[in-house]
Amino acid sequence: MRDMNTAGTTTGRPRIRALGNSADLDALAAYFEVHAVALRRFAYWLCGDWAFAEDLVQDAFVRAARAGAKADREGILTYCRRTISSLHTSGMRRRTLEQRLLRGGTDREPVQAATDPSDRDEMWRHLMTLSAQQRACLVLRFYEDLTEAEIAGALGVSEGTVRKQVSRGMERLRTMVGRDA
Amino acid sequence: MSLETMIRDAAARRAAEAPEPRAGWSEVQTAIHADAARRPARIALKGAAIAAAVLAVAVIGPKITGAPGDTTYRPTAFTGSLPSHPASVPGGTLDGVEYRLVVRASTITMIPGPDTIDHRCVKMSVDYDAPDPLWTTGNIVVGHVQDCAVLEGRSAIGALHYRPFPHRHNTPYHALGVVAPRVVRLSLMVDGATMDVPTHPVAGFPLRAWIADIATGARVTEMIGHLDDGTRIVVPVNCHGEAWPTCTNGVDPDRTR
């Protein structure tokens, strides 16, 4: 998806040519204004934590500025989504280890989904028990209305993987909802 | 209600409850400028890392002793060289201190040498994005160290590393690093007060890790290593010890705004 607006219009959009050029930073700023909210939401579907999601979005824009024309060719929105997905994967490893070190131990402990104990939204709690990729696939498919190809591009996986994750995620949710009923 | 609708509704509720963003474009721009300023160091370090990897595999691979998980510290396994300055061609010294590579199984780390206690903080401008010894084993560890304080000649390494972008959080952020196996406790002098920091063994790595909460803008002036035999070594920390946004990696963010 070549982007500046969500409709996919590419004509007249600012282009990112080189890092450090103020005009290009202005162009990137324009992308930020347009897409920051959607990207933050995308990051949230992955990590379930608004603060971490914000970090991921900002890191993604730093990477986009570093990549310059490469990111522009791919489309800033697509590039940022893919970067967020990849940063989330590596970031979670870091956060898990940091948490472990903060607890003063070295034993590996299972990663718990970031759930809010006061949360009464049952379906969201079920979604949070899925893997980040499964959750993202489901929400992007049914809430953001992205196509399988767009989801695949955003998460850096194949369309087949997206189909599989949606199907398995739905199956798990059905089981959980059925168990609660 | 179909499952799809339930997912859509749950996501919509979450999206509607999203808190206001804590930072905007100006913070991103600051981070972009800081990232650009680190670019020469990043390029130089990547070069050094590749050279070290090639050297390790081709020249000293067969001489490596010890298996992954071996925590015995044998600093004389290999002597090599590291860049004298990130922006210059590889050399053997940094601020007058000779550096060598220590190879252990598939891990390379660097320690200062020779056997002298150097009470200066060695300034090293390196990349945040490089592999981090705390969560990386089996990789080359040259890019992590933000500030390397020489604690005990060739048998010690101290590192002070701040996570970037702490200004985006209201909470104190973490300084973390690694020290030699013999450093059982570390004290940091933060804004004139001593902060005791325990160190923990890192499985599969011949170093001990530490982590501490440092408030944004606080200044770390000393690292004090407490060795297992009771020896206490005081190491001054240079300006790189200041937490963001005062000074990070030699870049003053005020100048980039």
GROMACS .gro file of C-alpha atoms in nm:
model
  438
    1MET     CA    1   0.000   0.000   0.000
    2ARG     CA    2   0.162   0.322  -0.117
    3ASP     CA    3   0.059   0.574   0.132
    4MET     CA    4   0.012   0.924   0.238
    5ASN     CA    5  -0.353   0.885   0.296
    6THR     CA    6  -0.531   0.566   0.381
    7ALA     CA    7  -0.708   0.557   0.047
    8GLY     CA    8  -0.376   0.479  -0.115
    9THR     CA    9  -0.338   0.794  -0.320
   10THR     CA   10   0.026   0.846  -0.409
   11THR     CA   11   0.013   1.151  -0.626
   12GLY     CA   12   0.143   1.472  -0.473
   13ARG     CA   13   0.272   1.305  -0.161
   14PRO     CA   14   0.594   1.436  -0.010
   15ARG     CA   15   0.898   1.223  -0.075
   16ILE     CA   16   1.171   1.135   0.169
   17ARG     CA   17   1.504   1.167  -0.005
   18ALA     CA   18   1.779   1.194   0.249
   19LEU     CA   19   1.823   1.201   0.622
   20GLY     CA   20   1.882   1.534   0.787
   21ASN     CA   21   1.742   1.750   0.511
   22SER     CA   22   1.488   1.977   0.676
   23ALA     CA   23   1.250   1.952   0.379
   24ASP     CA   24   1.253   1.574   0.406
   25LEU     CA   25   1.200   1.589   0.777
   26ASP     CA   26   0.902   1.812   0.706
   27ALA     CA   27   0.770   1.543   0.475
   28LEU     CA   28   0.821   1.281   0.742
   29ALA     CA   29   0.650   1.511   0.992
   30ALA     CA   30   0.352   1.521   0.759
   31TYR     CA   31   0.341   1.141   0.754
   32PHE     CA   32   0.366   1.142   1.131
   33GLU     CA   33   0.072   1.378   1.163
   34VAL     CA   34  -0.138   1.161   0.934
   35HIS     CA   35  -0.039   0.813   1.047
   36ALA     CA   36   0.087   0.835   1.406
   37VAL     CA   37  -0.249   0.752   1.558
   38ALA     CA   38  -0.313   0.454   1.330
   39LEU     CA   39   0.039   0.325   1.379
   40ARG     CA   40   0.013   0.360   1.756
   41ARG     CA   41  -0.306   0.157   1.741
   42PHE     CA   42  -0.133  -0.102   1.523
   43ALA     CA   43   0.152  -0.126   1.775
   44TYR     CA   44  -0.102  -0.160   2.054
   45TRP     CA   45  -0.267  -0.457   1.885
   46LEU     CA   46   0.072  -0.624   1.898
   47CYS     CA   47   0.187  -0.535   2.248
   48GLY     CA   48  -0.125  -0.443   2.446
   49ASP     CA   49   0.050  -0.150   2.614
   50TRP     CA   50  -0.010   0.208   2.499
   51ALA     CA   51   0.321   0.344   2.633
   52PHE     CA   52   0.523   0.072   2.467
   53ALA     CA   53   0.317   0.121   2.151
   54GLU     CA   54   0.414   0.488   2.147
   55ASP     CA   55   0.781   0.397   2.185
   56LEU     CA   56   0.753   0.155   1.895
   57VAL     CA   57   0.598   0.418   1.669
   58GLN     CA   58   0.867   0.672   1.748
   59ASP     CA   59   1.142   0.418   1.696
   60ALA     CA   60   0.984   0.324   1.364
   61PHE     CA   61   0.995   0.687   1.247
   62VAL     CA   62   1.359   0.714   1.352
   63ARG     CA   63   1.429   0.404   1.142
   64ALA     CA   64   1.228   0.549   0.853
   65ALA     CA   65   1.435   0.866   0.864
   66ARG     CA   66   1.750   0.656   0.869
   67ALA     CA   67   1.633   0.447   0.575
   68GLY     CA   68   1.537   0.759   0.375
   69ALA     CA   69   1.451   0.677   0.015
   70LYS     CA   70   1.427   0.303   0.085
   71ALA     CA   71   1.142   0.358   0.328
   72ASP     CA   72   0.983   0.601   0.086
   73ARG     CA   73   0.991   0.348  -0.196
   74GLU     CA   74   0.827   0.085   0.020
   75GLY     CA   75   0.573   0.334   0.150
   76ILE     CA   76   0.619   0.497   0.488
   77LEU     CA   77   0.309   0.339   0.639
   78THR     CA   78   0.406  -0.011   0.525
   79TYR     CA   79   0.768   0.043   0.628
   80CYS     CA   80   0.669   0.170   0.972
   81ARG     CA   81   0.423  -0.114   1.029
   82ARG     CA   82   0.682  -0.374   0.938
   83THR     CA   83   0.944  -0.202   1.156
   84ILE     CA   84   0.703  -0.184   1.449
   85SER     CA   85   0.632  -0.554   1.413
   86SER     CA   86   1.000  -0.640   1.407
   87LEU     CA   87   1.089  -0.398   1.690
   88HIS     CA   88   0.808  -0.544   1.895
   89THR     CA   89   0.951  -0.894   1.861
   90SER     CA   90   1.300  -0.789   1.967
   91GLY     CA   91   1.167  -0.540   2.223
   92MET     CA   92   0.964  -0.807   2.399
   93ARG     CA   93   1.278  -1.015   2.443
   94ARG     CA   94   1.448  -0.718   2.605
   95ARG     CA   95   1.158  -0.632   2.827
   96THR     CA   96   1.128  -0.990   2.947
   97LEU     CA   97   1.494  -1.002   3.043
   98GLU     CA   98   1.483  -0.660   3.203
   99GLN     CA   99   1.185  -0.760   3.412
  100ARG     CA  100   1.371  -1.073   3.514
  101LEU     CA  101   1.681  -0.876   3.612
  102LEU     CA  102   1.471  -0.626   3.804
  103ARG     CA  103   1.324  -0.913   4.001
  104GLY     CA  104   1.681  -1.008   4.086
  105GLY     CA  105   1.665  -1.357   3.948
  106THR     CA  106   1.794  -1.529   3.642
  107ASP     CA  107   1.536  -1.804   3.611
  108ARG     CA  108   1.330  -1.789   3.301
  109GLU     CA  109   0.969  -1.711   3.368
  110PRO     CA  110   0.684  -1.733   3.122
  111VAL     CA  111   0.588  -1.411   2.948
  112GLN     CA  112   0.249  -1.299   3.065
  113ALA     CA  113   0.023  -1.112   2.834
  114ALA     CA  114  -0.006  -0.749   2.939
  115THR     CA  115  -0.352  -0.754   3.087
  116ASP     CA  116  -0.520  -0.499   3.300
  117PRO     CA  117  -0.649  -0.664   3.619
  118SER     CA  118  -0.936  -0.421   3.635
  119ASP     CA  119  -1.029  -0.495   3.278
  120ARG     CA  120  -1.380  -0.628   3.244
  121ASP     CA  121  -1.370  -0.667   2.868
  122GLU     CA  122  -1.386  -1.041   2.838
  123MET     CA  123  -1.324  -1.062   2.465
  124TRP     CA  124  -1.017  -0.841   2.495
  125ARG     CA  125  -0.886  -1.061   2.774
  126HIS     CA  126  -0.930  -1.360   2.547
  127LEU     CA  127  -0.750  -1.176   2.268
  128MET     CA  128  -0.463  -1.097   2.503
  129THR     CA  129  -0.407  -1.466   2.566
  130LEU     CA  130  -0.333  -1.518   2.195
  131SER     CA  131   0.014  -1.464   2.055
  132ALA     CA  132   0.091  -1.109   1.945
  133GLN     CA  133   0.088  -1.213   1.581
  134GLN     CA  134  -0.244  -1.397   1.610
  135ARG     CA  135  -0.404  -1.106   1.792
  136ALA     CA  136  -0.271  -0.856   1.539
  137CYS     CA  137  -0.395  -1.068   1.248
  138LEU     CA  138  -0.745  -1.089   1.393
  139VAL     CA  139  -0.775  -0.722   1.484
  140LEU     CA  140  -0.623  -0.599   1.160
  141ARG     CA  141  -0.856  -0.826   0.967
  142PHE     CA  142  -1.182  -0.761   1.149
  143TYR     CA  143  -1.135  -0.415   1.300
  144GLU     CA  144  -0.895  -0.235   1.068
  145ASP     CA  145  -1.043  -0.416   0.765
  146LEU     CA  146  -0.705  -0.479   0.607
  147THR     CA  147  -0.669  -0.740   0.337
  148GLU     CA  148  -0.461  -1.052   0.395
  149ALA     CA  149  -0.194  -0.909   0.166
  150GLU     CA  150  -0.181  -0.585   0.364
  151ILE     CA  151  -0.158  -0.771   0.694
  152ALA     CA  152   0.116  -0.991   0.553
  153GLY     CA  153   0.310  -0.683   0.442
  154ALA     CA  154   0.266  -0.513   0.778
  155LEU     CA  155   0.379  -0.812   0.981
  156GLY     CA  156   0.648  -0.923   0.738
  157VAL     CA  157   0.499  -1.269   0.689
  158SER     CA  158   0.337  -1.455   0.401
  159GLU     CA  159  -0.034  -1.441   0.322
  160GLY     CA  160  -0.053  -1.811   0.404
  161THR     CA  161   0.076  -1.741   0.753
  162VAL     CA  162  -0.185  -1.469   0.797
  163ARG     CA  163  -0.464  -1.709   0.691
  164LYS     CA  164  -0.330  -1.973   0.929
  165GLN     CA  165  -0.302  -1.731   1.219
  166VAL     CA  166  -0.654  -1.596   1.164
  167SER     CA  167  -0.795  -1.946   1.146
  168ARG     CA  168  -0.610  -2.070   1.457
  169GLY     CA  169  -0.687  -1.754   1.648
  170MET     CA  170  -1.058  -1.783   1.570
  171GLU     CA  171  -1.053  -2.146   1.672
  172ARG     CA  172  -0.896  -2.062   2.007
  173LEU     CA  173  -1.135  -1.775   2.068
  174ARG     CA  174  -1.432  -1.999   1.987
  175THR     CA  175  -1.309  -2.250   2.243
  176MET     CA  176  -1.260  -1.982   2.507
  177VAL     CA  177  -1.594  -1.812   2.442
  178GLY     CA  178  -1.767  -2.151   2.443
  179ARG     CA  179  -1.601  -2.241   2.773
  180ASP     CA  180  -1.719  -1.915   2.930
  181ALA     CA  181  -2.075  -1.952   2.802
  182MET     CA  182  -2.333  -1.198   1.788
  183SER     CA  183  -2.063  -1.339   1.563
  184LEU     CA  184  -1.708  -1.378   1.682
  185GLU     CA  185  -1.590  -1.128   1.421
  186THR     CA  186  -1.827  -0.866   1.557
  187MET     CA  187  -1.714  -0.936   1.912
  188ILE     CA  188  -1.352  -0.887   1.809
  189ARG     CA  189  -1.440  -0.566   1.626
  190ASP     CA  190  -1.630  -0.433   1.926
  191ALA     CA  191  -1.354  -0.522   2.172
  192ALA     CA  192  -1.092  -0.354   1.954
  193ALA     CA  193  -1.312  -0.048   1.906
  194ARG     CA  194  -1.357  -0.013   2.282
  195ARG     CA  195  -0.981  -0.039   2.331
  196ALA     CA  196  -0.912   0.216   2.059
  197ALA     CA  197  -1.165   0.454   2.212
  198GLU     CA  198  -0.997   0.424   2.550
  199ALA     CA  199  -0.651   0.509   2.414
  200PRO     CA  200  -0.475   0.764   2.634
  201GLU     CA  201  -0.342   1.087   2.489
  202PRO     CA  202   0.005   1.042   2.336
  203ARG     CA  203   0.280   1.166   2.566
  204ALA     CA  204   0.510   1.284   2.291
  205GLY     CA  205   0.475   1.429   1.946
  206TRP     CA  206   0.679   1.502   1.640
  207SER     CA  207   0.931   1.726   1.820
  208GLU     CA  208   1.047   1.432   2.033
  209VAL     CA  209   1.071   1.210   1.727
  210GLN     CA  210   1.271   1.479   1.550
  211THR     CA  211   1.511   1.503   1.843
  212ALA     CA  212   1.558   1.128   1.834
  213ILE     CA  213   1.615   1.138   1.456
  214HIS     CA  214   1.889   1.400   1.496
  215ALA     CA  215   2.054   1.203   1.776
  216ASP     CA  216   2.039   0.892   1.562
  217ALA     CA  217   2.198   1.075   1.269
  218ALA     CA  218   2.477   1.200   1.495
  219ARG     CA  219   2.557   0.842   1.591
  220ARG     CA  220   2.577   0.727   1.231
  221PRO     CA  221   2.958   0.749   1.187
  222ALA     CA  222   3.012   0.552   1.505
  223ARG     CA  223   2.759   0.294   1.393
  224ILE     CA  224   2.929   0.246   1.058
  225ALA     CA  225   3.272   0.219   1.217
  226LEU     CA  226   3.149  -0.032   1.470
  227LYS     CA  227   2.979  -0.246   1.213
  228GLY     CA  228   3.309  -0.256   1.026
  229ALA     CA  229   3.496  -0.346   1.341
  230ALA     CA  230   3.241  -0.613   1.429
  231ILE     CA  231   3.265  -0.772   1.086
  232ALA     CA  232   3.646  -0.762   1.096
  233ALA     CA  233   3.646  -0.914   1.443
  234ALA     CA  234   3.408  -1.188   1.336
  235VAL     CA  235   3.616  -1.276   1.034
  236LEU     CA  236   3.929  -1.273   1.247
  237ALA     CA  237   3.770  -1.486   1.514
  238VAL     CA  238   3.646  -1.750   1.274
  239ALA     CA  239   3.948  -1.764   1.048
  240VAL     CA  240   4.239  -1.716   1.283
  241ILE     CA  241   4.155  -1.806   1.634
  242GLY     CA  242   3.852  -2.030   1.599
  243PRO     CA  243   4.049  -2.350   1.646
  244LYS     CA  244   4.220  -2.213   1.956
  245ILE     CA  245   3.900  -2.138   2.142
  246THR     CA  246   3.863  -2.326   2.465
  247GLY     CA  247   3.554  -2.362   2.674
  248ALA     CA  248   3.200  -2.446   2.576
  249PRO     CA  249   2.892  -2.227   2.577
  250GLY     CA  250   2.784  -2.185   2.935
  251ASP     CA  251   3.138  -2.207   3.063
  252THR     CA  252   3.168  -1.930   3.318
  253THR     CA  253   3.537  -1.965   3.386
  254TYR     CA  254   3.702  -1.637   3.309
  255ARG     CA  255   4.010  -1.678   3.095
  256PRO     CA  256   4.098  -1.336   2.965
  257THR     CA  257   4.411  -1.436   2.783
  258ALA     CA  258   4.242  -1.653   2.523
  259PHE     CA  259   4.309  -1.407   2.248
  260THR     CA  260   4.458  -1.067   2.197
  261GLY     CA  261   4.336  -0.856   1.912
  262SER     CA  262   4.261  -0.494   1.851
  263LEU     CA  263   3.961  -0.269   1.844
  264PRO     CA  264   3.907   0.069   1.685
  265SER     CA  265   4.107   0.340   1.856
  266HIS     CA  266   3.814   0.566   1.795
  267PRO     CA  267   3.480   0.479   1.641
  268ALA     CA  268   3.530   0.731   1.364
  269SER     CA  269   3.886   0.630   1.283
  270VAL     CA  270   4.053   0.325   1.138
  271PRO     CA  271   4.095   0.026   1.369
  272GLY     CA  272   4.384   0.055   1.608
  273GLY     CA  273   4.498  -0.092   1.934
  274THR     CA  274   4.443   0.184   2.185
  275LEU     CA  275   4.166   0.404   2.304
  276ASP     CA  276   4.257   0.712   2.505
  277GLY     CA  277   4.589   0.550   2.578
  278VAL     CA  278   4.441   0.222   2.695
  279GLU     CA  279   4.519  -0.084   2.492
  280TYR     CA  280   4.223  -0.303   2.407
  281ARG     CA  281   4.208  -0.666   2.329
  282LEU     CA  282   3.942  -0.910   2.230
  283VAL     CA  283   3.856  -1.202   2.446
  284VAL     CA  284   3.702  -1.495   2.269
  285ARG     CA  285   3.508  -1.751   2.461
  286ALA     CA  286   3.325  -2.015   2.268
  287SER     CA  287   3.124  -1.814   2.016
  288THR     CA  288   3.121  -1.500   2.226
  289ILE     CA  289   3.359  -1.214   2.183
  290THR     CA  290   3.374  -0.941   2.437
  291MET     CA  291   3.630  -0.674   2.490
  292ILE     CA  292   3.819  -0.587   2.801
  293PRO     CA  293   4.081  -0.327   2.870
  294GLY     CA  294   4.439  -0.425   2.912
  295PRO     CA  295   4.718  -0.458   2.998
  296ASP     CA  296   4.729  -0.522   3.374
  297THR     CA  297   4.685  -0.170   3.497
  298ILE     CA  298   4.420  -0.010   3.707
  299ASP     CA  299   4.310   0.283   3.504
  300HIS     CA  300   4.092   0.519   3.700
  301ARG     CA  301   3.970   0.708   3.400
  302CYS     CA  302   3.651   0.643   3.225
  303VAL     CA  303   3.716   0.543   2.870
  304LYS     CA  304   3.496   0.733   2.632
  305MET     CA  305   3.343   0.519   2.366
  306SER     CA  306   3.079   0.641   2.130
  307VAL     CA  307   2.902   0.335   2.014
  308ASP     CA  308   2.573   0.221   1.879
  309TYR     CA  309   2.263   0.153   2.080
  310ASP     CA  310   2.138  -0.091   1.824
  311ALA     CA  311   2.426  -0.333   1.844
  312PRO     CA  312   2.383  -0.666   2.017
  313ASP     CA  313   2.359  -0.629   2.390
  314PRO     CA  314   2.547  -0.869   2.615
  315LEU     CA  315   2.260  -0.889   2.856
  316TRP     CA  316   2.034  -1.060   2.613
  317THR     CA  317   2.271  -1.188   2.353
  318THR     CA  318   2.488  -1.489   2.373
  319GLY     CA  319   2.680  -1.629   2.085
  320ASN     CA  320   2.713  -1.289   1.925
  321ILE     CA  321   2.984  -1.034   1.898
  322VAL     CA  322   2.962  -0.789   2.180
  323VAL     CA  323   3.131  -0.472   2.077
  324GLY     CA  324   2.849  -0.234   2.022
  325HIS     CA  325   2.682  -0.221   2.357
  326VAL     CA  326   2.911  -0.025   2.578
  327GLN     CA  327   2.808   0.335   2.612
  328ASP     CA  328   3.068   0.412   2.872
  329CYS     CA  329   3.330   0.167   2.967
  330ALA     CA  330   3.488   0.215   3.303
  331VAL     CA  331   3.806   0.024   3.362
  332LEU     CA  332   3.760  -0.145   3.694
  333GLU     CA  333   4.044  -0.384   3.728
  334GLY     CA  334   4.283  -0.401   3.443
  335ARG     CA  335   4.233  -0.693   3.219
  336SER     CA  336   4.011  -0.893   3.449
  337ALA     CA  337   3.724  -0.650   3.470
  338ILE     CA  338   3.486  -0.461   3.256
  339GLY     CA  339   3.228  -0.211   3.366
  340ALA     CA  340   2.968  -0.066   3.142
  341LEU     CA  341   2.710   0.201   3.193
  342HIS     CA  342   2.434   0.198   2.943
  343TYR     CA  343   2.122   0.404   2.929
  344ARG     CA  344   1.817   0.310   2.734
  345PRO     CA  345   1.730   0.573   2.478
  346PHE     CA  346   1.416   0.785   2.482
  347PRO     CA  347   1.362   0.794   2.859
  348HIS     CA  348   1.213   1.140   2.814
  349ARG     CA  349   0.905   0.969   2.678
  350HIS     CA  350   0.834   0.809   3.012
  351ASN     CA  351   0.737   0.962   3.339
  352THR     CA  352   0.910   0.690   3.532
  353PRO     CA  353   1.282   0.673   3.604
  354TYR     CA  354   1.455   0.468   3.346
  355HIS     CA  355   1.707   0.199   3.374
  356ALA     CA  356   2.078   0.211   3.359
  357LEU     CA  357   2.219  -0.131   3.307
  358GLY     CA  358   2.541  -0.295   3.226
  359VAL     CA  359   2.784  -0.571   3.290
  360VAL     CA  360   3.077  -0.606   3.524
  361ALA     CA  361   3.346  -0.861   3.575
  362PRO     CA  362   3.255  -1.183   3.757
  363ARG     CA  363   3.442  -1.068   4.063
  364VAL     CA  364   3.239  -0.752   4.108
  365VAL     CA  365   2.968  -0.869   4.347
  366ARG     CA  366   2.822  -0.529   4.416
  367LEU     CA  367   2.833  -0.197   4.243
  368SER     CA  368   2.775   0.145   4.390
  369LEU     CA  369   2.680   0.435   4.172
  370MET     CA  370   2.730   0.792   4.282
  371VAL     CA  371   2.411   0.954   4.151
  372ASP     CA  372   2.376   1.327   4.206
  373GLY     CA  373   2.612   1.305   4.502
  374ALA     CA  374   2.434   1.016   4.672
  375THR     CA  375   2.544   0.654   4.676
  376MET     CA  376   2.315   0.396   4.522
  377ASP     CA  377   2.394   0.033   4.594
  378VAL     CA  378   2.331  -0.200   4.306
  379PRO     CA  379   2.355  -0.577   4.338
  380THR     CA  380   2.494  -0.771   4.045
  381HIS     CA  381   2.358  -1.097   3.913
  382PRO     CA  382   2.529  -1.377   3.726
  383VAL     CA  383   2.424  -1.408   3.365
  384ALA     CA  384   2.372  -1.765   3.258
  385GLY     CA  385   2.612  -1.868   2.987
  386PHE     CA  386   2.812  -1.549   3.011
  387PRO     CA  387   3.130  -1.481   3.206
  388LEU     CA  388   3.002  -1.153   3.341
  389ARG     CA  389   2.759  -1.027   3.599
  390ALA     CA  390   2.475  -0.794   3.510
  391TRP     CA  391   2.330  -0.505   3.699
  392ILE     CA  392   2.036  -0.278   3.652
  393ALA     CA  393   1.932   0.036   3.837
  394ASP     CA  394   1.665   0.301   3.815
  395ILE     CA  395   1.819   0.637   3.731
  396ALA     CA  396   1.602   0.945   3.712
  397THR     CA  397   1.607   1.136   3.387
  398GLY     CA  398   1.864   1.412   3.404
  399ALA     CA  399   2.049   1.260   3.699
  400ARG     CA  400   2.425   1.261   3.680
  401VAL     CA  401   2.626   0.952   3.752
  402THR     CA  402   2.972   1.060   3.860
  403GLU     CA  403   3.129   0.743   3.996
  404MET     CA  404   3.109   0.370   3.964
  405ILE     CA  405   3.242   0.185   4.264
  406GLY     CA  406   3.313  -0.183   4.216
  407HIS     CA  407   3.313  -0.405   4.524
  408LEU     CA  408   3.515  -0.715   4.445
  409ASP     CA  409   3.465  -1.056   4.606
  410ASP     CA  410   3.780  -1.012   4.818
  411GLY     CA  411   3.656  -0.682   4.964
  412THR     CA  412   3.860  -0.462   4.736
  413ARG     CA  413   3.683  -0.139   4.649
  414ILE     CA  414   3.764   0.036   4.324
  415VAL     CA  415   3.639   0.384   4.250
  416VAL     CA  416   3.602   0.483   3.890
  417PRO     CA  417   3.504   0.833   3.782
  418VAL     CA  418   3.247   0.849   3.504
  419ASN     CA  419   3.276   1.111   3.238
  420CYS     CA  420   3.004   1.330   3.094
  421HIS     CA  421   2.856   1.035   2.910
  422GLY     CA  422   2.733   0.922   3.247
  423GLU     CA  423   2.471   1.191   3.239
  424ALA     CA  424   2.126   1.068   3.170
  425TRP     CA  425   1.923   1.189   2.880
  426PRO     CA  426   1.828   1.456   2.801
  427THR     CA  427   2.133   1.629   2.952
  428CYS     CA  428   2.389   1.434   2.756
  429THR     CA  429   2.362   1.113   2.561
  430ASN     CA  430   2.633   0.963   2.354
  431GLY     CA  431   2.805   1.297   2.325
  432VAL     CA  432   2.504   1.458   2.164
  433ASP     CA  433   2.338   1.744   2.336
  434PRO     CA  434   1.975   1.719   2.232
  435ASP     CA  435   1.924   2.087   2.303
  436ARG     CA  436   2.144   2.165   2.010
  437THR     CA  437   1.939   1.951   1.780
  438ARG     CA  438   1.602   2.101   1.860
   0.00000   0.00000   0.00000
